[in-house]
Amino acid sequence: MTTAAGTRVVPAVVRRAGRAAVAHVQTWRPYTTCYPALLGVAGATVAGGTGAAVLLVAAFAPALGWLSGHYLGDYFDRGLDAIGKPHRPIPSGRLSAEAALAGGLACAAVSAVLLVTANWRIVPLFVVAMAGIVGYSKVFKKRGLAGNASRGFLTALALAIGAMVAAPWPPWALLPVAAGFLLHDTASNLVGTLRDVDGDRAGGYRSVPVEHGFRHAVRLALGLYAAGVALIALSTPVADDPIARLVLTAVAAGVGAVAFLPLPRRDSVPARTALRAHELLVAERLVLAAAVVAGAAGARFALALAAPVLAFSLVTQALMRSRHEFPVPAGGKDTA
């Protein structure tokens, strides 16, 4: 027999569970999760991986590591977010710090099991990657370019780990590609700091734009970006379709140019303008990763992967990203 009190309790429980589920999804940043998966596949294809099982592990293990990084990053950054982004899941109270820590450890554990099953030699790289995730939030993020570079280094590791799912060791041909993505993602992460200048300054984080100014940060990011894309374009891994690789790299570079276009000529831009530049780079890097896949496994396979993940990233960014970075106005309508 259901009491009136009981009917009130059940909806309350459902509402709390729903809020917690939304908070977890927001922590995942779904619009970014396809990128590490595509990087893992890129590494695997350059190493000669073709089987479905190999490519699935190469995709899912880095993606789970990426999710672990988001959970742990939000756990360690909860003090900074309380200053600059109090609407985020942990400082707003919608997700407990303990739940974020548990989520990060769980994702890391599943990723580790997948990778060790595929190739036990990955263990040292996995340990370095997890140390890099923690080190980024705990140590390097406060220290300007070192923090940006640590994120780029994690991207290079994702490529190497994906390659080692398919082969005992990463092929030498992957080295310039990994170096190019290291530079590229250092630049992308640096662009991401342009929208957080006030919060970083208030929290004592010495990001490049806080320490050296907006224009210096943009020039540095643009130089790193150009060097990274050039290195990827000029790298010569064993290619099944070099023309497709170059065409997709050129498309990515064009999108990157559009992203940087509003930035270099100003001393500052509104935070939402900086966010939109980074949103373009989040989409652009998927095309760049697909270019590597195209070179190693052909244009048809690369486009079959890139088209749905690009659509997913664009749609989820449009629905979620602005609300994650900025508080929703009192009226409840996001004006981003």
Short mmCIF file of C-alpha atoms in Angstrom, two decimals:
data_model
loop_
_atom_site.label_atom_id
_atom_site.label_comp_id
_atom_site.label_asym_id
_atom_site.label_seq_id
_atom_site.Cartn_x
_atom_site.Cartn_y
_atom_site.Cartn_z
CA MET A 1 0.00 0.00 0.00
CA THR A 2 1.46 3.31 -1.02
CA THR A 3 1.27 6.23 1.38
CA ALA A 4 1.22 9.89 0.48
CA ALA A 5 4.63 10.25 2.06
CA GLY A 6 5.89 7.33 0.01
CA THR A 7 4.74 8.89 -3.23
CA ARG A 8 6.71 12.02 -2.34
CA VAL A 9 9.86 10.07 -1.46
CA VAL A 10 10.11 8.15 -4.73
CA PRO A 11 10.07 11.23 -7.00
CA ALA A 12 12.63 12.90 -4.72
CA VAL A 13 14.94 9.89 -5.04
CA VAL A 14 14.45 9.86 -8.80
CA ARG A 15 15.19 13.58 -9.01
CA ARG A 16 18.40 13.19 -7.00
CA ALA A 17 19.49 10.26 -9.17
CA GLY A 18 18.74 12.27 -12.29
CA ARG A 19 20.74 15.27 -11.06
CA ALA A 20 23.66 13.00 -10.20
CA ALA A 21 23.54 11.34 -13.63
CA VAL A 22 23.54 14.73 -15.37
CA ALA A 23 26.47 15.85 -13.19
CA HIS A 24 28.46 12.77 -14.20
CA VAL A 25 27.75 13.35 -17.91
CA GLN A 26 28.79 16.98 -17.58
CA THR A 27 32.03 15.86 -15.94
CA TRP A 28 32.71 13.52 -18.86
CA ARG A 29 32.60 16.44 -21.39
CA PRO A 30 31.18 14.08 -24.07
CA TYR A 31 32.24 16.45 -26.85
CA THR A 32 35.89 15.62 -26.09
CA THR A 33 35.73 11.85 -25.55
CA CYS A 34 35.85 10.84 -29.21
CA TYR A 35 39.24 12.52 -29.61
CA PRO A 36 41.33 10.13 -27.46
CA ALA A 37 39.44 7.22 -29.02
CA LEU A 38 40.34 8.44 -32.51
CA LEU A 39 43.95 9.01 -31.43
CA GLY A 40 44.15 5.43 -30.17
CA VAL A 41 42.80 4.16 -33.48
CA ALA A 42 45.28 6.39 -35.35
CA GLY A 43 48.18 4.92 -33.39
CA ALA A 44 46.91 1.39 -33.95
CA THR A 45 46.49 1.83 -37.71
CA VAL A 46 49.97 3.32 -38.11
CA ALA A 47 51.26 0.24 -36.25
CA GLY A 48 49.40 -2.04 -38.69
CA GLY A 49 46.35 -2.85 -36.59
CA THR A 50 43.30 -3.86 -38.60
CA GLY A 51 41.19 -6.26 -36.54
CA ALA A 52 37.98 -5.05 -34.94
CA ALA A 53 39.00 -6.23 -31.45
CA VAL A 54 42.34 -4.42 -31.67
CA LEU A 55 40.77 -1.18 -32.87
CA LEU A 56 38.03 -1.30 -30.22
CA VAL A 57 40.57 -1.67 -27.41
CA ALA A 58 42.74 1.02 -29.00
CA ALA A 59 39.72 3.34 -28.96
CA PHE A 60 38.07 2.54 -25.63
CA ALA A 61 41.16 2.31 -23.40
CA PRO A 62 42.40 5.87 -24.14
CA ALA A 63 38.82 7.19 -23.96
CA LEU A 64 38.41 5.67 -20.49
CA GLY A 65 41.76 7.15 -19.47
CA TRP A 66 40.52 10.52 -20.74
CA LEU A 67 37.34 10.19 -18.66
CA SER A 68 39.50 9.32 -15.67
CA GLY A 69 41.43 12.51 -16.30
CA HIS A 70 38.24 14.59 -16.32
CA TYR A 71 37.05 13.09 -13.05
CA LEU A 72 40.41 13.46 -11.35
CA GLY A 73 40.99 16.90 -12.83
CA ASP A 74 37.69 18.14 -11.45
CA TYR A 75 38.49 16.51 -8.12
CA PHE A 76 41.85 18.28 -7.82
CA ASP A 77 40.57 21.54 -9.35
CA ARG A 78 37.50 21.82 -7.13
CA GLY A 79 39.03 24.71 -5.17
CA LEU A 80 39.80 26.69 -8.33
CA ASP A 81 36.37 25.90 -9.79
CA ALA A 82 34.73 27.13 -6.59
CA ILE A 83 36.28 30.54 -7.37
CA GLY A 84 35.85 30.80 -11.12
CA LYS A 85 33.17 28.22 -12.03
CA PRO A 86 30.99 27.53 -8.99
CA HIS A 87 28.20 26.16 -11.20
CA ARG A 88 30.24 23.07 -12.11
CA PRO A 89 29.19 19.69 -10.69
CA ILE A 90 31.50 19.47 -7.65
CA PRO A 91 31.45 23.06 -6.32
CA SER A 92 27.69 23.26 -6.94
CA GLY A 93 27.17 20.16 -4.79
CA ARG A 94 25.57 18.10 -7.58
CA LEU A 95 28.53 15.69 -7.57
CA SER A 96 30.51 14.89 -4.45
CA ALA A 97 34.29 15.03 -4.49
CA GLU A 98 34.31 11.40 -3.32
CA ALA A 99 32.13 10.33 -6.26
CA ALA A 100 34.44 12.13 -8.70
CA LEU A 101 37.50 10.44 -7.20
CA ALA A 102 35.81 7.04 -7.33
CA GLY A 103 34.74 7.62 -10.94
CA GLY A 104 38.27 8.56 -11.94
CA LEU A 105 39.79 5.51 -10.30
CA ALA A 106 37.15 3.20 -11.78
CA CYS A 107 37.71 4.46 -15.34
CA ALA A 108 41.48 4.16 -14.89
CA ALA A 109 41.12 0.59 -13.60
CA VAL A 110 39.00 -0.56 -16.55
CA SER A 111 41.39 1.13 -18.98
CA ALA A 112 44.34 -0.62 -17.31
CA VAL A 113 42.68 -4.03 -17.57
CA LEU A 114 41.98 -3.56 -21.28
CA LEU A 115 45.54 -2.42 -21.99
CA VAL A 116 47.31 -5.08 -19.95
CA THR A 117 45.20 -7.73 -21.64
CA ALA A 118 46.28 -6.38 -25.03
CA ASN A 119 49.99 -5.86 -24.30
CA TRP A 120 51.66 -5.95 -20.87
CA ARG A 121 54.45 -3.69 -22.18
CA ILE A 122 51.97 -0.79 -22.07
CA VAL A 123 52.06 -0.75 -18.25
CA PRO A 124 54.92 1.79 -17.92
CA LEU A 125 53.24 4.14 -20.41
CA PHE A 126 49.94 3.78 -18.59
CA VAL A 127 51.61 4.63 -15.28
CA VAL A 128 53.26 7.68 -16.85
CA ALA A 129 49.92 8.75 -18.34
CA MET A 130 48.13 8.52 -14.98
CA ALA A 131 50.97 10.39 -13.30
CA GLY A 132 50.65 13.03 -16.00
CA ILE A 133 46.91 13.36 -15.39
CA VAL A 134 47.43 13.92 -11.68
CA GLY A 135 50.53 16.06 -12.23
CA TYR A 136 48.67 18.35 -14.65
CA SER A 137 46.07 19.35 -12.06
CA LYS A 138 48.22 19.17 -8.94
CA VAL A 139 51.48 20.69 -10.21
CA PHE A 140 51.78 21.82 -13.81
CA LYS A 141 48.48 23.60 -14.47
CA LYS A 142 49.56 26.38 -12.11
CA ARG A 143 52.84 26.84 -13.97
CA GLY A 144 51.97 28.28 -17.34
CA LEU A 145 53.37 26.58 -20.42
CA ALA A 146 54.41 23.52 -18.42
CA GLY A 147 50.74 22.78 -17.82
CA ASN A 148 49.82 23.22 -21.48
CA ALA A 149 52.73 21.00 -22.56
CA SER A 150 51.75 18.29 -20.08
CA ARG A 151 48.37 18.03 -21.79
CA GLY A 152 50.08 17.78 -25.16
CA PHE A 153 52.32 15.03 -23.78
CA LEU A 154 49.24 13.03 -22.74
CA THR A 155 47.98 13.22 -26.33
CA ALA A 156 51.27 11.83 -27.63
CA LEU A 157 51.00 9.00 -25.09
CA ALA A 158 47.49 8.16 -26.35
CA LEU A 159 48.92 7.63 -29.84
CA ALA A 160 51.75 5.46 -28.51
CA ILE A 161 49.40 3.40 -26.35
CA GLY A 162 47.05 2.86 -29.30
CA ALA A 163 50.00 1.66 -31.38
CA MET A 164 51.05 -0.79 -28.66
CA VAL A 165 47.60 -2.35 -28.63
CA ALA A 166 48.36 -3.41 -32.21
CA ALA A 167 52.10 -4.12 -31.96
CA PRO A 168 54.66 -4.94 -29.25
CA TRP A 169 56.27 -1.50 -29.61
CA PRO A 170 55.27 1.75 -31.36
CA PRO A 171 56.78 2.03 -34.85
CA TRP A 172 59.39 4.73 -35.40
CA ALA A 173 57.12 6.23 -38.06
CA LEU A 174 54.76 7.29 -35.28
CA LEU A 175 57.33 9.50 -33.57
CA PRO A 176 56.95 12.67 -35.70
CA VAL A 177 53.17 12.27 -35.67
CA ALA A 178 53.18 12.06 -31.86
CA ALA A 179 55.50 15.07 -31.67
CA GLY A 180 53.16 17.01 -33.95
CA PHE A 181 50.14 16.23 -31.77
CA LEU A 182 52.13 17.15 -28.66
CA LEU A 183 52.72 20.63 -30.11
CA HIS A 184 49.18 20.87 -31.46
CA ASP A 185 47.51 20.01 -28.15
CA THR A 186 49.86 22.24 -26.19
CA ALA A 187 48.58 25.05 -28.41
CA SER A 188 44.94 23.97 -28.06
CA ASN A 189 45.19 23.81 -24.26
CA LEU A 190 46.84 27.24 -24.26
CA VAL A 191 43.93 28.66 -26.26
CA GLY A 192 41.64 27.14 -23.63
CA THR A 193 43.30 29.25 -20.93
CA LEU A 194 42.32 32.47 -22.73
CA ARG A 195 38.75 32.19 -21.43
CA ASP A 196 39.84 31.57 -17.82
CA VAL A 197 42.15 34.53 -17.19
CA ASP A 198 40.13 36.12 -14.40
CA GLY A 199 39.51 32.85 -12.57
CA ASP A 200 43.11 31.69 -12.94
CA ARG A 201 44.42 35.02 -11.65
CA ALA A 202 42.06 34.91 -8.67
CA GLY A 203 43.08 31.33 -7.91
CA GLY A 204 46.82 32.04 -8.11
CA TYR A 205 47.34 30.04 -11.33
CA ARG A 206 50.16 31.53 -13.40
CA SER A 207 48.86 30.68 -16.86
CA VAL A 208 50.62 32.16 -19.88
CA PRO A 209 47.98 34.89 -20.48
CA VAL A 210 47.96 35.75 -16.75
CA GLU A 211 51.76 36.05 -16.59
CA HIS A 212 52.64 37.37 -20.05
CA GLY A 213 49.47 38.86 -21.48
CA PHE A 214 46.83 37.85 -24.00
CA ARG A 215 48.72 38.71 -27.18
CA HIS A 216 51.83 36.80 -26.13
CA ALA A 217 49.69 33.76 -25.32
CA VAL A 218 47.96 33.90 -28.71
CA ARG A 219 51.23 34.29 -30.63
CA LEU A 220 52.77 31.39 -28.74
CA ALA A 221 49.71 29.20 -29.31
CA LEU A 222 49.64 30.04 -33.01
CA GLY A 223 53.34 29.21 -33.41
CA LEU A 224 52.96 25.88 -31.61
CA TYR A 225 49.84 25.06 -33.61
CA ALA A 226 51.48 25.81 -36.96
CA ALA A 227 54.56 23.76 -36.05
CA GLY A 228 52.44 20.84 -34.91
CA VAL A 229 50.27 20.73 -38.02
CA ALA A 230 53.31 21.11 -40.28
CA LEU A 231 55.05 18.23 -38.52
CA ILE A 232 52.00 16.00 -38.96
CA ALA A 233 51.65 17.00 -42.62
CA LEU A 234 55.31 16.33 -43.38
CA SER A 235 55.57 13.07 -41.43
CA THR A 236 55.85 9.99 -43.59
CA PRO A 237 54.41 6.91 -41.86
CA VAL A 238 53.75 3.97 -44.15
CA ALA A 239 50.78 5.35 -46.06
CA ASP A 240 47.87 3.56 -47.67
CA ASP A 241 46.38 6.85 -48.87
CA PRO A 242 48.82 9.78 -48.58
CA ILE A 243 46.60 12.09 -50.65
CA ALA A 244 43.67 11.65 -48.25
CA ARG A 245 46.00 12.30 -45.32
CA LEU A 246 47.21 15.56 -46.82
CA VAL A 247 43.71 16.70 -47.83
CA LEU A 248 42.28 16.09 -44.36
CA THR A 249 45.30 17.77 -42.77
CA ALA A 250 44.71 20.80 -44.99
CA VAL A 251 41.02 20.87 -43.98
CA ALA A 252 42.03 20.74 -40.32
CA ALA A 253 44.53 23.56 -40.84
CA GLY A 254 41.83 25.67 -42.47
CA VAL A 255 39.50 25.19 -39.50
CA GLY A 256 42.39 26.03 -37.18
CA ALA A 257 43.03 29.26 -39.07
CA VAL A 258 39.38 30.25 -38.61
CA ALA A 259 39.68 29.50 -34.88
CA PHE A 260 42.69 31.79 -34.49
CA LEU A 261 41.34 34.55 -36.74
CA PRO A 262 39.57 36.64 -34.05
CA LEU A 263 42.42 36.35 -31.55
CA PRO A 264 45.84 37.76 -32.59
CA ARG A 265 44.95 41.41 -33.23
CA ARG A 266 43.55 42.15 -29.78
CA ASP A 267 44.77 42.59 -26.23
CA SER A 268 41.81 40.54 -25.01
CA VAL A 269 38.53 39.07 -26.21
CA PRO A 270 35.34 38.19 -24.35
CA ALA A 271 35.50 34.81 -22.65
CA ARG A 272 32.79 33.45 -24.93
CA THR A 273 34.81 34.44 -28.01
CA ALA A 274 37.81 32.55 -26.64
CA LEU A 275 35.55 29.59 -25.90
CA ARG A 276 34.28 29.51 -29.47
CA ALA A 277 37.86 29.50 -30.75
CA HIS A 278 38.58 26.49 -28.57
CA GLU A 279 35.34 24.80 -29.66
CA LEU A 280 36.57 25.00 -33.26
CA LEU A 281 39.88 23.43 -32.23
CA VAL A 282 38.00 20.62 -30.46
CA ALA A 283 36.32 19.83 -33.80
CA GLU A 284 39.47 20.49 -35.86
CA ARG A 285 41.60 18.00 -33.95
CA LEU A 286 39.15 15.21 -34.81
CA VAL A 287 39.77 15.92 -38.49
CA LEU A 288 43.52 15.97 -37.87
CA ALA A 289 43.42 12.60 -36.12
CA ALA A 290 41.27 11.25 -38.95
CA ALA A 291 43.96 12.42 -41.39
CA VAL A 292 46.46 10.08 -39.72
CA VAL A 293 43.94 7.23 -39.88
CA ALA A 294 43.32 7.98 -43.57
CA GLY A 295 47.02 7.85 -44.35
CA ALA A 296 47.42 4.46 -42.67
CA ALA A 297 44.07 2.77 -43.38
CA GLY A 298 42.48 4.65 -46.27
CA ALA A 299 40.07 7.54 -46.72
CA ARG A 300 36.89 5.46 -46.65
CA PHE A 301 37.64 3.97 -43.24
CA ALA A 302 38.79 7.33 -41.84
CA LEU A 303 35.70 9.18 -43.03
CA ALA A 304 33.42 6.44 -41.72
CA LEU A 305 34.94 7.08 -38.28
CA ALA A 306 35.29 10.84 -38.48
CA ALA A 307 31.83 11.76 -39.74
CA PRO A 308 29.79 10.42 -36.79
CA VAL A 309 32.27 11.46 -34.10
CA LEU A 310 32.52 14.96 -35.57
CA ALA A 311 28.73 15.26 -35.64
CA PHE A 312 28.54 13.97 -32.05
CA SER A 313 31.15 16.44 -30.88
CA LEU A 314 29.52 19.43 -32.58
CA VAL A 315 26.04 18.58 -31.29
CA THR A 316 27.13 17.90 -27.72
CA GLN A 317 29.28 21.04 -27.66
CA ALA A 318 26.30 23.10 -28.80
CA LEU A 319 24.07 21.55 -26.13
CA MET A 320 26.45 21.35 -23.19
CA ARG A 321 29.72 23.24 -23.44
CA SER A 322 28.65 26.79 -22.75
CA ARG A 323 26.67 25.70 -19.68
CA HIS A 324 29.73 23.86 -18.38
CA GLU A 325 31.99 26.88 -18.78
CA PHE A 326 29.60 29.68 -17.81
CA PRO A 327 26.74 29.90 -15.32
CA VAL A 328 23.25 29.96 -16.82
CA PRO A 329 21.61 33.39 -16.37
CA ALA A 330 18.96 33.79 -13.69
CA GLY A 331 16.18 33.49 -16.24
CA GLY A 332 17.40 29.99 -17.08
CA LYS A 333 18.18 30.69 -20.73
CA ASP A 334 21.74 30.24 -21.93
CA THR A 335 22.71 33.20 -24.08
CA ALA A 336 25.91 31.68 -25.45
#
